[in-house]
PDB file of C-alpha atoms in Angstrom:
ATOM      1  CA  MET A  23       5.059 -32.960  98.218  1.00 37.00           C
ATOM      2  CA  LYS A  24       5.695 -31.567  94.609  1.00 45.00           C
ATOM      3  CA  ILE A  25       8.017 -28.315  94.667  1.00 49.00           C
ATOM      4  CA  ASN A  26       6.873 -25.446  92.712  1.00 61.00           C
ATOM      5  CA  TYR A  27      10.291 -23.963  91.484  1.00 60.00           C
ATOM      6  CA  LEU A  28       8.761 -20.914  90.209  1.00 60.00           C
ATOM      7  CA  ILE A  29       7.159 -19.273  92.760  1.00 55.00           C
ATOM      8  CA  LEU A  30       9.076 -17.699  95.725  1.00 48.00           C
ATOM      9  CA  PRO A  31       9.141 -19.148  99.137  1.00 42.00           C
ATOM     10  CA  LEU A  32       6.722 -17.568 101.687  1.00 33.00           C
ATOM     11  CA  LEU A  33       9.606 -16.936 104.120  1.00 28.00           C
ATOM     12  CA  LEU A  34      11.929 -14.927 101.347  1.00 27.00           C
ATOM     13  CA  ALA A  35      12.951 -11.894 102.799  1.00 24.00           C
ATOM     14  CA  SER A  36      16.595 -10.891 101.367  1.00 26.00           C
ATOM     15  CA  PHE A  37      18.660 -11.903  98.415  1.00 25.00           C
ATOM     16  CA  LEU A  38      22.357 -13.177  98.427  1.00 23.00           C
ATOM     17  CA  THR A  39      25.558 -12.860  95.908  1.00 23.00           C
ATOM     18  CA  THR A  40      27.589 -15.227  96.230  1.00 28.00           C
ATOM     19  CA  GLY A  41      31.459 -16.111  94.728  1.00 31.00           C
ATOM     20  CA  CYS A  42      32.800 -18.760  95.887  1.00 33.00           C
ATOM     21  CA  LEU A  43      30.903 -22.354  97.288  1.00 35.00           C
ATOM     22  CA  SER A  44      31.613 -24.495  98.858  1.00 35.00           C
ATOM     23  CA  ASP A  45      28.839 -27.600  98.034  1.00 41.00           C
ATOM     24  CA  PRO A  46      29.104 -30.887  99.592  1.00 37.00           C
ATOM     25  CA  GLY A  47      26.408 -32.010  96.982  1.00 45.00           C
ATOM     26  CA  ASN A  48      28.104 -30.962  93.272  1.00 46.00           C
ATOM     27  CA  PRO A  49      29.295 -34.432  92.159  1.00 44.00           C
ATOM     28  CA  PHE A  50      32.183 -32.524  90.432  1.00 41.00           C
ATOM     29  CA  GLY A  51      33.513 -31.856  94.246  1.00 44.00           C
ATOM     30  CA  GLU A  52      34.841 -28.972  93.645  1.00 50.00           C
ATOM     31  CA  PRO A  53      34.034 -25.595  94.581  1.00 49.00           C
ATOM     32  CA  VAL A  54      31.563 -23.835  92.337  1.00 58.00           C
ATOM     33  CA  ASP A  55      32.332 -19.987  91.416  1.00 86.00           C
ATOM     34  CA  GLU A  56      28.696 -18.945  90.820  1.00 92.00           C
ATOM     35  CA  THR A  57      30.382 -15.009  89.919  1.00 93.00           C
ATOM     36  CA  GLU A  58      32.907 -16.356  87.639  1.00 95.00           C
ATOM     37  CA  PHE A  59      29.883 -18.560  85.480  1.00 96.00           C
ATOM     38  CA  LEU A  60      28.062 -14.998  85.106  1.00 97.00           C
ATOM     39  CA  GLU A  61      30.726 -12.953  84.194  1.00 97.00           C
ATOM     40  CA  GLU A  62      31.748 -15.250  81.366  1.00 97.00           C
ATOM     41  CA  ASN A  63      27.808 -15.920  80.268  1.00 97.00           C
ATOM     42  CA  ALA A  64      27.577 -12.684  79.801  1.00 97.00           C
ATOM     43  CA  GLN A  65      30.051 -12.576  77.463  1.00 97.00           C
ATOM     44  CA  LYS A  66      29.172 -15.376  75.261  1.00 97.00           C
ATOM     45  CA  GLU A  67      27.563 -14.186  71.527  1.00 97.00           C
ATOM     46  CA  GLY A  68      23.702 -14.385  71.732  1.00 97.00           C
ATOM     47  CA  VAL A  69      23.681 -13.346  75.336  1.00 98.00           C
ATOM     48  CA  THR A  70      21.677  -9.814  76.503  1.00 98.00           C
ATOM     49  CA  VAL A  71      22.220  -8.475  79.910  1.00 98.00           C
ATOM     50  CA  THR A  72      19.222  -6.652  81.150  1.00 98.00           C
ATOM     51  CA  GLN A  73      19.449  -3.342  83.664  1.00 98.00           C
ATOM     52  CA  SER A  74      18.738  -5.774  86.839  1.00 98.00           C
ATOM     53  CA  GLY A  75      21.405  -8.421  85.692  1.00 98.00           C
ATOM     54  CA  LEU A  76      19.005 -11.182  83.986  1.00 98.00           C
ATOM     55  CA  GLN A  77      20.807 -12.429  81.162  1.00 98.00           C
ATOM     56  CA  TYR A  78      18.657 -14.461  78.770  1.00 98.00           C
ATOM     57  CA  ARG A  79      19.630 -15.667  74.553  1.00 98.00           C
ATOM     58  CA  VAL A  80      17.163 -16.509  72.427  1.00 98.00           C
ATOM     59  CA  LEU A  81      17.614 -19.932  71.089  1.00 98.00           C
ATOM     60  CA  GLU A  82      14.565 -19.830  68.502  1.00 98.00           C
ATOM     61  CA  GLU A  83      12.335 -16.635  67.666  1.00 97.00           C
ATOM     62  CA  SER A  84       8.809 -16.136  66.726  1.00 98.00           C
ATOM     63  CA  ASP A  85       6.466 -13.182  65.735  1.00 97.00           C
ATOM     64  CA  GLY A  86       4.235 -13.524  68.380  1.00 97.00           C
ATOM     65  CA  GLU A  87       2.768 -11.988  71.014  1.00 97.00           C
ATOM     66  CA  ARG A  88       4.368 -10.916  73.930  1.00 98.00           C
ATOM     67  CA  PRO A  89       2.165 -11.637  77.467  1.00 98.00           C
ATOM     68  CA  TYR A  90       1.096  -9.067  79.855  1.00 97.00           C
ATOM     69  CA  ASP A  91       1.662  -8.790  83.347  1.00 96.00           C
ATOM     70  CA  GLY A  92      -0.742 -10.569  85.311  1.00 96.00           C
ATOM     71  CA  ALA A  93      -1.501 -12.970  82.062  1.00 97.00           C
ATOM     72  CA  VAL A  94      -2.008 -17.022  83.054  1.00 97.00           C
ATOM     73  CA  VAL A  95       0.912 -18.020  80.339  1.00 98.00           C
ATOM     74  CA  PHE A  96       1.345 -21.518  79.463  1.00 97.00           C
ATOM     75  CA  LEU A  97       4.729 -23.258  79.153  1.00 97.00           C
ATOM     76  CA  GLU A  98       7.435 -25.753  78.655  1.00 97.00           C
ATOM     77  CA  TYR A  99      10.436 -25.576  80.486  1.00 97.00           C
ATOM     78  CA  GLU A 100      13.682 -27.209  82.370  1.00 97.00           C
ATOM     79  CA  GLY A 101      15.312 -25.624  85.035  1.00 96.00           C
ATOM     80  CA  ARG A 102      19.193 -26.405  86.043  1.00 96.00           C
ATOM     81  CA  LEU A 103      22.098 -25.202  88.414  1.00 97.00           C
ATOM     82  CA  ILE A 104      25.776 -24.317  86.521  1.00 96.00           C
ATOM     83  CA  ASN A 105      26.896 -27.759  87.027  1.00 95.00           C
ATOM     84  CA  ASP A 106      24.010 -29.002  84.679  1.00 95.00           C
ATOM     85  CA  GLU A 107      22.857 -31.019  87.699  1.00 95.00           C
ATOM     86  CA  VAL A 108      18.863 -30.465  86.562  1.00 95.00           C
ATOM     87  CA  PHE A 109      15.958 -29.725  89.403  1.00 94.00           C
ATOM     88  CA  VAL A 110      12.614 -29.448  87.096  1.00 94.00           C
ATOM     89  CA  ARG A 111      11.487 -30.109  84.182  1.00 95.00           C
ATOM     90  CA  THR A 112       8.074 -29.840  82.594  1.00 95.00           C
ATOM     91  CA  THR A 113       6.235 -33.306  81.480  1.00 94.00           C
ATOM     92  CA  GLN A 114       3.328 -31.241  80.080  1.00 93.00           C
ATOM     93  CA  LEU A 115       2.585 -28.107  79.709  1.00 95.00           C
ATOM     94  CA  ASP A 116       2.611 -25.934  82.663  1.00 95.00           C
ATOM     95  CA  TYR A 117       0.262 -22.789  83.821  1.00 96.00           C
ATOM     96  CA  PHE A 118       0.508 -19.711  86.079  1.00 95.00           C
ATOM     97  CA  PRO A 119       0.091 -16.313  86.526  1.00 95.00           C
ATOM     98  CA  LEU A 120       2.376 -13.621  85.317  1.00 96.00           C
ATOM     99  CA  THR A 121       2.792 -11.616  88.884  1.00 94.00           C
ATOM    100  CA  SER A 122       5.423 -10.933  91.315  1.00 92.00           C
ATOM    101  CA  ASP A 123       5.080 -14.161  93.082  1.00 92.00           C
ATOM    102  CA  VAL A 124       6.795 -15.974  90.016  1.00 94.00           C
ATOM    103  CA  LEU A 125      10.950 -15.085  90.689  1.00 95.00           C
ATOM    104  CA  SER A 126      11.663 -12.062  89.846  1.00 96.00           C
ATOM    105  CA  GLY A 127      14.072 -13.134  87.188  1.00 97.00           C
ATOM    106  CA  LEU A 128      11.527 -15.063  85.245  1.00 97.00           C
ATOM    107  CA  TYR A 129       9.213 -12.526  85.776  1.00 97.00           C
ATOM    108  CA  GLU A 130      11.119  -9.927  83.851  1.00 98.00           C
ATOM    109  CA  GLY A 131      12.435 -12.201  81.446  1.00 98.00           C
ATOM    110  CA  ILE A 132       8.908 -14.146  80.821  1.00 98.00           C
ATOM    111  CA  GLN A 133       7.306 -11.074  79.266  1.00 98.00           C
ATOM    112  CA  LEU A 134      10.526 -10.451  76.903  1.00 98.00           C
ATOM    113  CA  MET A 135       9.271 -13.659  75.121  1.00 98.00           C
ATOM    114  CA  GLU A 136       6.587 -14.048  72.141  1.00 98.00           C
ATOM    115  CA  VAL A 137       4.435 -16.662  71.819  1.00 98.00           C
ATOM    116  CA  GLY A 138       6.449 -19.438  69.964  1.00 98.00           C
ATOM    117  CA  SER A 139       9.593 -18.549  71.187  1.00 98.00           C
ATOM    118  CA  GLU A 140      12.434 -20.510  73.208  1.00 98.00           C
ATOM    119  CA  TYR A 141      15.092 -18.351  75.831  1.00 98.00           C
ATOM    120  CA  GLU A 142      17.097 -19.755  77.646  1.00 98.00           C
ATOM    121  CA  PHE A 143      17.710 -17.441  81.333  1.00 98.00           C
ATOM    122  CA  VAL A 144      20.406 -17.278  83.193  1.00 98.00           C
ATOM    123  CA  ILE A 145      19.192 -15.871  86.743  1.00 98.00           C
ATOM    124  CA  PRO A 146      21.563 -14.214  89.554  1.00 98.00           C
ATOM    125  CA  PRO A 147      20.644 -15.234  92.787  1.00 96.00           C
ATOM    126  CA  GLU A 148      19.724 -11.872  93.533  1.00 97.00           C
ATOM    127  CA  LEU A 149      17.098 -12.315  91.053  1.00 97.00           C
ATOM    128  CA  GLY A 150      15.848 -16.227  92.195  1.00 96.00           C
ATOM    129  CA  TYR A 151      16.082 -18.062  95.685  1.00 95.00           C
ATOM    130  CA  GLY A 152      18.581 -15.426  97.302  1.00 93.00           C
ATOM    131  CA  ASP A 153      20.062 -17.677 100.529  1.00 92.00           C
ATOM    132  CA  ASN A 154      16.636 -19.336 100.782  1.00 91.00           C
ATOM    133  CA  PRO A 155      15.861 -22.101  98.113  1.00 91.00           C
ATOM    134  CA  PRO A 156      12.967 -23.898  98.209  1.00 89.00           C
ATOM    135  CA  GLN A 157      13.607 -26.958 101.283  1.00 87.00           C
ATOM    136  CA  GLY A 158      14.113 -30.342  99.984  1.00 86.00           C
ATOM    137  CA  SER A 159      15.603 -29.054  96.592  1.00 87.00           C
ATOM    138  CA  PRO A 160      19.282 -29.555  94.973  1.00 91.00           C
ATOM    139  CA  ILE A 161      19.466 -25.940  94.873  1.00 94.00           C
ATOM    140  CA  ARG A 162      21.603 -24.122  97.559  1.00 93.00           C
ATOM    141  CA  PRO A 163      21.671 -20.718  98.943  1.00 94.00           C
ATOM    142  CA  GLY A 164      23.323 -18.303  96.305  1.00 95.00           C
ATOM    143  CA  SER A 165      22.495 -20.298  92.856  1.00 96.00           C
ATOM    144  CA  VAL A 166      22.929 -19.543  89.456  1.00 97.00           C
ATOM    145  CA  LEU A 167      19.514 -20.608  87.899  1.00 97.00           C
ATOM    146  CA  ILE A 168      19.569 -21.802  84.357  1.00 98.00           C
ATOM    147  CA  PHE A 169      15.825 -21.829  82.648  1.00 98.00           C
ATOM    148  CA  ASP A 170      15.133 -22.895  78.645  1.00 98.00           C
ATOM    149  CA  MET A 171      11.824 -22.042  78.531  1.00 98.00           C
ATOM    150  CA  THR A 172       9.132 -22.065  75.282  1.00 98.00           C
ATOM    151  CA  LEU A 173       5.879 -20.037  75.765  1.00 98.00           C
ATOM    152  CA  ASP A 174       3.322 -22.001  74.278  1.00 98.00           C
ATOM    153  CA  SER A 175       0.279 -19.374  74.713  1.00 98.00           C
ATOM    154  CA  PHE A 176      -0.878 -17.083  77.380  1.00 98.00           C
ATOM    155  CA  LEU A 177      -4.994 -15.876  78.257  1.00 98.00           C
ATOM    156  CA  GLN A 178      -6.421 -13.060  76.739  1.00 97.00           C
ATOM    157  CA  ARG A 179      -7.422 -10.756  79.275  1.00 97.00           C
ATOM    158  CA  PRO A 180     -11.047 -11.826  80.022  1.00 97.00           C
ATOM    159  CA  ASN A 181     -12.901  -8.693  79.230  1.00 97.00           C
ATOM    160  CA  GLU A 182     -11.292  -8.820  76.239  1.00 97.00           C
ATOM    161  CA  PHE A 183     -12.311 -12.279  75.112  1.00 98.00           C
ATOM    162  CA  LEU A 184     -15.717 -11.525  75.984  1.00 98.00           C
ATOM    163  CA  ALA A 185     -16.750  -8.633  74.195  1.00 98.00           C
ATOM    164  CA  ASP A 186     -14.690  -9.757  71.262  1.00 98.00           C
ATOM    165  CA  ASN A 187     -16.858 -13.111  71.285  1.00 98.00           C
ATOM    166  CA  ALA A 188     -19.621 -11.592  71.612  1.00 98.00           C
ATOM    167  CA  GLU A 189     -19.243  -9.430  68.411  1.00 98.00           C
ATOM    168  CA  ARG A 190     -19.562 -12.793  66.435  1.00 97.00           C
ATOM    169  CA  GLU A 191     -22.649 -13.519  64.296  1.00 97.00           C
ATOM    170  CA  ASP A 192     -23.182 -16.824  65.770  1.00 97.00           C
ATOM    171  CA  VAL A 193     -22.697 -16.329  69.588  1.00 98.00           C
ATOM    172  CA  GLN A 194     -25.856 -15.217  71.578  1.00 98.00           C
ATOM    173  CA  VAL A 195     -25.420 -13.590  75.985  1.00 98.00           C
ATOM    174  CA  THR A 196     -27.950 -14.114  77.985  1.00 98.00           C
ATOM    175  CA  GLU A 197     -29.163 -11.442  80.588  1.00 98.00           C
ATOM    176  CA  SER A 198     -26.906 -13.130  83.104  1.00 98.00           C
ATOM    177  CA  GLY A 199     -24.112 -12.435  80.921  1.00 98.00           C
ATOM    178  CA  LEU A 200     -23.255 -16.045  79.824  1.00 98.00           C
ATOM    179  CA  GLN A 201     -22.127 -16.476  75.847  1.00 98.00           C
ATOM    180  CA  TYR A 202     -23.254 -19.552  73.891  1.00 98.00           C
ATOM    181  CA  ARG A 203     -23.451 -21.444  70.497  1.00 98.00           C
ATOM    182  CA  ILE A 204     -25.469 -23.842  68.883  1.00 98.00           C
ATOM    183  CA  ILE A 205     -23.193 -26.143  67.402  1.00 98.00           C
ATOM    184  CA  GLU A 206     -26.192 -28.715  66.508  1.00 97.00           C
ATOM    185  CA  GLN A 207     -30.164 -28.371  68.148  1.00 96.00           C
ATOM    186  CA  GLY A 208     -31.371 -31.309  69.804  1.00 95.00           C
ATOM    187  CA  ASP A 209     -34.779 -31.942  69.258  1.00 93.00           C
ATOM    188  CA  GLY A 210     -35.969 -33.725  72.683  1.00 92.00           C
ATOM    189  CA  SER A 211     -36.731 -32.217  76.440  1.00 94.00           C
ATOM    190  CA  SER A 212     -35.654 -28.785  77.780  1.00 95.00           C
ATOM    191  CA  PRO A 213     -33.918 -29.693  81.353  1.00 96.00           C
ATOM    192  CA  ASP A 214     -35.075 -27.131  84.301  1.00 95.00           C
ATOM    193  CA  GLU A 215     -32.608 -26.121  87.229  1.00 95.00           C
ATOM    194  CA  ASN A 216     -33.391 -29.523  88.872  1.00 95.00           C
ATOM    195  CA  SER A 217     -33.101 -32.300  86.421  1.00 95.00           C
ATOM    196  CA  GLN A 218     -30.632 -34.845  86.228  1.00 96.00           C
ATOM    197  CA  VAL A 219     -29.024 -34.899  83.397  1.00 97.00           C
ATOM    198  CA  ARG A 220     -25.825 -36.853  81.337  1.00 96.00           C
ATOM    199  CA  VAL A 221     -23.974 -35.286  79.158  1.00 97.00           C
ATOM    200  CA  ASN A 222     -20.638 -35.410  77.263  1.00 97.00           C
ATOM    201  CA  TYR A 223     -18.506 -32.338  77.394  1.00 97.00           C
ATOM    202  CA  THR A 224     -14.568 -30.683  77.448  1.00 98.00           C
ATOM    203  CA  GLY A 225     -13.860 -27.905  79.084  1.00 97.00           C
ATOM    204  CA  THR A 226     -11.151 -25.706  78.133  1.00 98.00           C
ATOM    205  CA  PHE A 227      -9.942 -22.330  78.341  1.00 98.00           C
ATOM    206  CA  THR A 228      -9.889 -19.897  75.549  1.00 98.00           C
ATOM    207  CA  ASN A 229      -6.468 -21.152  74.255  1.00 97.00           C
ATOM    208  CA  GLY A 230      -7.771 -24.507  73.629  1.00 97.00           C
ATOM    209  CA  TYR A 231      -5.973 -25.845  76.816  1.00 97.00           C
ATOM    210  CA  VAL A 232      -8.128 -28.708  78.228  1.00 96.00           C
ATOM    211  CA  PHE A 233      -8.692 -29.071  82.080  1.00 95.00           C
ATOM    212  CA  ASP A 234     -11.778 -31.648  82.091  1.00 95.00           C
ATOM    213  CA  GLN A 235     -13.775 -33.491  80.000  1.00 96.00           C
ATOM    214  CA  SER A 236     -15.854 -36.585  80.270  1.00 96.00           C
ATOM    215  CA  PRO A 237     -15.668 -39.890  80.191  1.00 96.00           C
ATOM    216  CA  PRO A 238     -16.693 -41.760  76.716  1.00 92.00           C
ATOM    217  CA  GLU A 239     -19.848 -43.043  78.563  1.00 93.00           C
ATOM    218  CA  GLY A 240     -20.705 -39.177  79.416  1.00 95.00           C
ATOM    219  CA  SER A 241     -21.514 -37.470  83.348  1.00 96.00           C
ATOM    220  CA  GLN A 242     -24.293 -37.763  84.669  1.00 96.00           C
ATOM    221  CA  PHE A 243     -25.114 -35.327  87.611  1.00 95.00           C
ATOM    222  CA  ASN A 244     -27.966 -33.024  89.222  1.00 96.00           C
ATOM    223  CA  LEU A 245     -27.921 -29.108  87.898  1.00 96.00           C
ATOM    224  CA  GLN A 246     -27.888 -27.942  90.914  1.00 95.00           C
ATOM    225  CA  GLY A 247     -24.686 -28.902  91.647  1.00 94.00           C
ATOM    226  CA  VAL A 248     -22.929 -27.233  89.072  1.00 96.00           C
ATOM    227  CA  VAL A 249     -21.599 -24.053  88.399  1.00 95.00           C
ATOM    228  CA  PRO A 250     -24.502 -21.486  87.424  1.00 97.00           C
ATOM    229  CA  GLY A 251     -23.096 -20.304  83.422  1.00 97.00           C
ATOM    230  CA  PHE A 252     -22.634 -24.550  83.232  1.00 97.00           C
ATOM    231  CA  SER A 253     -26.618 -25.145  84.551  1.00 97.00           C
ATOM    232  CA  GLU A 254     -27.858 -22.150  82.884  1.00 98.00           C
ATOM    233  CA  GLY A 255     -26.467 -23.008  79.674  1.00 98.00           C
ATOM    234  CA  ILE A 256     -28.007 -26.846  79.464  1.00 97.00           C
ATOM    235  CA  GLN A 257     -31.070 -25.570  80.559  1.00 97.00           C
ATOM    236  CA  LEU A 258     -31.052 -23.617  76.819  1.00 97.00           C
ATOM    237  CA  MET A 259     -30.648 -26.996  75.195  1.00 97.00           C
ATOM    238  CA  LYS A 260     -33.176 -29.745  74.095  1.00 96.00           C
ATOM    239  CA  GLU A 261     -31.913 -33.537  74.278  1.00 96.00           C
ATOM    240  CA  GLY A 262     -29.392 -34.535  71.679  1.00 96.00           C
ATOM    241  CA  GLY A 263     -28.243 -30.781  71.242  1.00 98.00           C
ATOM    242  CA  ILE A 264     -24.650 -29.770  71.179  1.00 98.00           C
ATOM    243  CA  TYR A 265     -23.597 -26.431  72.500  1.00 98.00           C
ATOM    244  CA  GLU A 266     -20.884 -24.323  73.087  1.00 98.00           C
ATOM    245  CA  LEU A 267     -20.632 -22.395  76.761  1.00 98.00           C
ATOM    246  CA  PHE A 268     -18.731 -19.466  77.663  1.00 98.00           C
ATOM    247  CA  VAL A 269     -18.305 -19.022  81.215  1.00 98.00           C
ATOM    248  CA  PRO A 270     -17.565 -15.890  82.578  1.00 98.00           C
ATOM    249  CA  ALA A 271     -15.504 -16.055  86.094  1.00 97.00           C
ATOM    250  CA  ASN A 272     -19.031 -14.872  87.674  1.00 97.00           C
ATOM    251  CA  LEU A 273     -20.553 -17.653  86.479  1.00 97.00           C
ATOM    252  CA  GLY A 274     -18.098 -19.675  87.238  1.00 96.00           C
ATOM    253  CA  TYR A 275     -16.281 -20.556  90.034  1.00 93.00           C
ATOM    254  CA  GLY A 276     -15.976 -16.771  90.806  1.00 86.00           C
ATOM    255  CA  GLU A 277     -12.905 -15.882  93.271  1.00 82.00           C
ATOM    256  CA  SER A 278     -12.331 -18.746  95.107  1.00 86.00           C
ATOM    257  CA  PRO A 279     -11.615 -21.237  92.073  1.00 90.00           C
ATOM    258  CA  PRO A 280     -10.156 -24.971  92.291  1.00 92.00           C
ATOM    259  CA  GLN A 281      -6.289 -25.036  92.034  1.00 89.00           C
ATOM    260  CA  SER A 282      -6.341 -25.774  88.606  1.00 91.00           C
ATOM    261  CA  ILE A 283      -8.234 -22.604  87.818  1.00 95.00           C
ATOM    262  CA  PRO A 284      -6.548 -19.842  87.018  1.00 94.00           C
ATOM    263  CA  GLU A 285      -8.527 -17.153  88.928  1.00 93.00           C
ATOM    264  CA  GLY A 286     -10.983 -14.736  86.925  1.00 95.00           C
ATOM    265  CA  ALA A 287     -10.467 -17.473  83.964  1.00 96.00           C
ATOM    266  CA  VAL A 288     -13.322 -17.507  81.216  1.00 98.00           C
ATOM    267  CA  LEU A 289     -14.179 -21.360  81.079  1.00 98.00           C
ATOM    268  CA  VAL A 290     -15.514 -22.442  77.544  1.00 98.00           C
ATOM    269  CA  PHE A 291     -17.686 -25.832  77.443  1.00 98.00           C
ATOM    270  CA  GLU A 292     -18.698 -27.957  74.485  1.00 98.00           C
ATOM    271  CA  VAL A 293     -21.570 -29.800  75.696  1.00 98.00           C
ATOM    272  CA  GLU A 294     -23.705 -32.601  74.642  1.00 98.00           C
ATOM    273  CA  LEU A 295     -26.895 -33.381  76.034  1.00 97.00           C
ATOM    274  CA  LEU A 296     -27.219 -37.046  75.864  1.00 96.00           C
ATOM    275  CA  VAL A 297     -29.960 -37.591  78.393  1.00 89.00           C
ATOM    276  CA  ASN A 298     -32.553 -35.159  80.611  1.00 85.00           C
ATOM    277  CA  ALA A 299     -33.908 -37.832  83.265  1.00 82.00           C
ATOM    278  CA  GLY A 300     -35.871 -34.526  84.729  1.00 71.00           C
TER     279      GLY A 300
END
């Protein structure tokens, strides 16, 4: 099972700031003094210490926007201990809502970042896992955590995105709230709510991150088996047409999306209707 190192363990009840700890798993075979490390790091050039005790250093500046509380953020990161043992590293963008479920040191720190910036965060135990690190991880109780993080993007508030998008000259809004844009008008027949169709599609979030796409030969399905906004949008199309659909959450997965879809997210689909089988 993959451990999510950014989310607080469910049973986390208290935090522990430690001094010198004997670590049987330390590859150097010496005790690790977490307090001394924090004191020395705080004196390094470029390091800022916040009121909470979080330490951070800007590795790469940016003039991008800062994420808001609750934003779904997209990041690349590496997490390590003070002996440089890496306990987590992304191989692609990771994303999650920036809420109090995230480690408090990162919850605070990520809100300091600008899109495009890279920061180093040094997180004291009381802002990390305290005395309850994830089971099966190399993190000991009382560990200082170090994260190098790059903020790629974050999702605009759904209502703001939909309001701004609806003002575009090429976007139309249906009575249900579905928004769509005609990229290429088809000349075939239009499906109904019970139709079997074959389509090419790419599904993205509003920042352009691709979460789903059809195989090269397209996907075939009945419109009864897809989310309401997707079904409604395809019924507007004619065979051979290409549309861009902007699906609000209430026309998508609602309040119970699959794990890969953030709750409340607007979904964007570019769809080509290949075959309307009726």
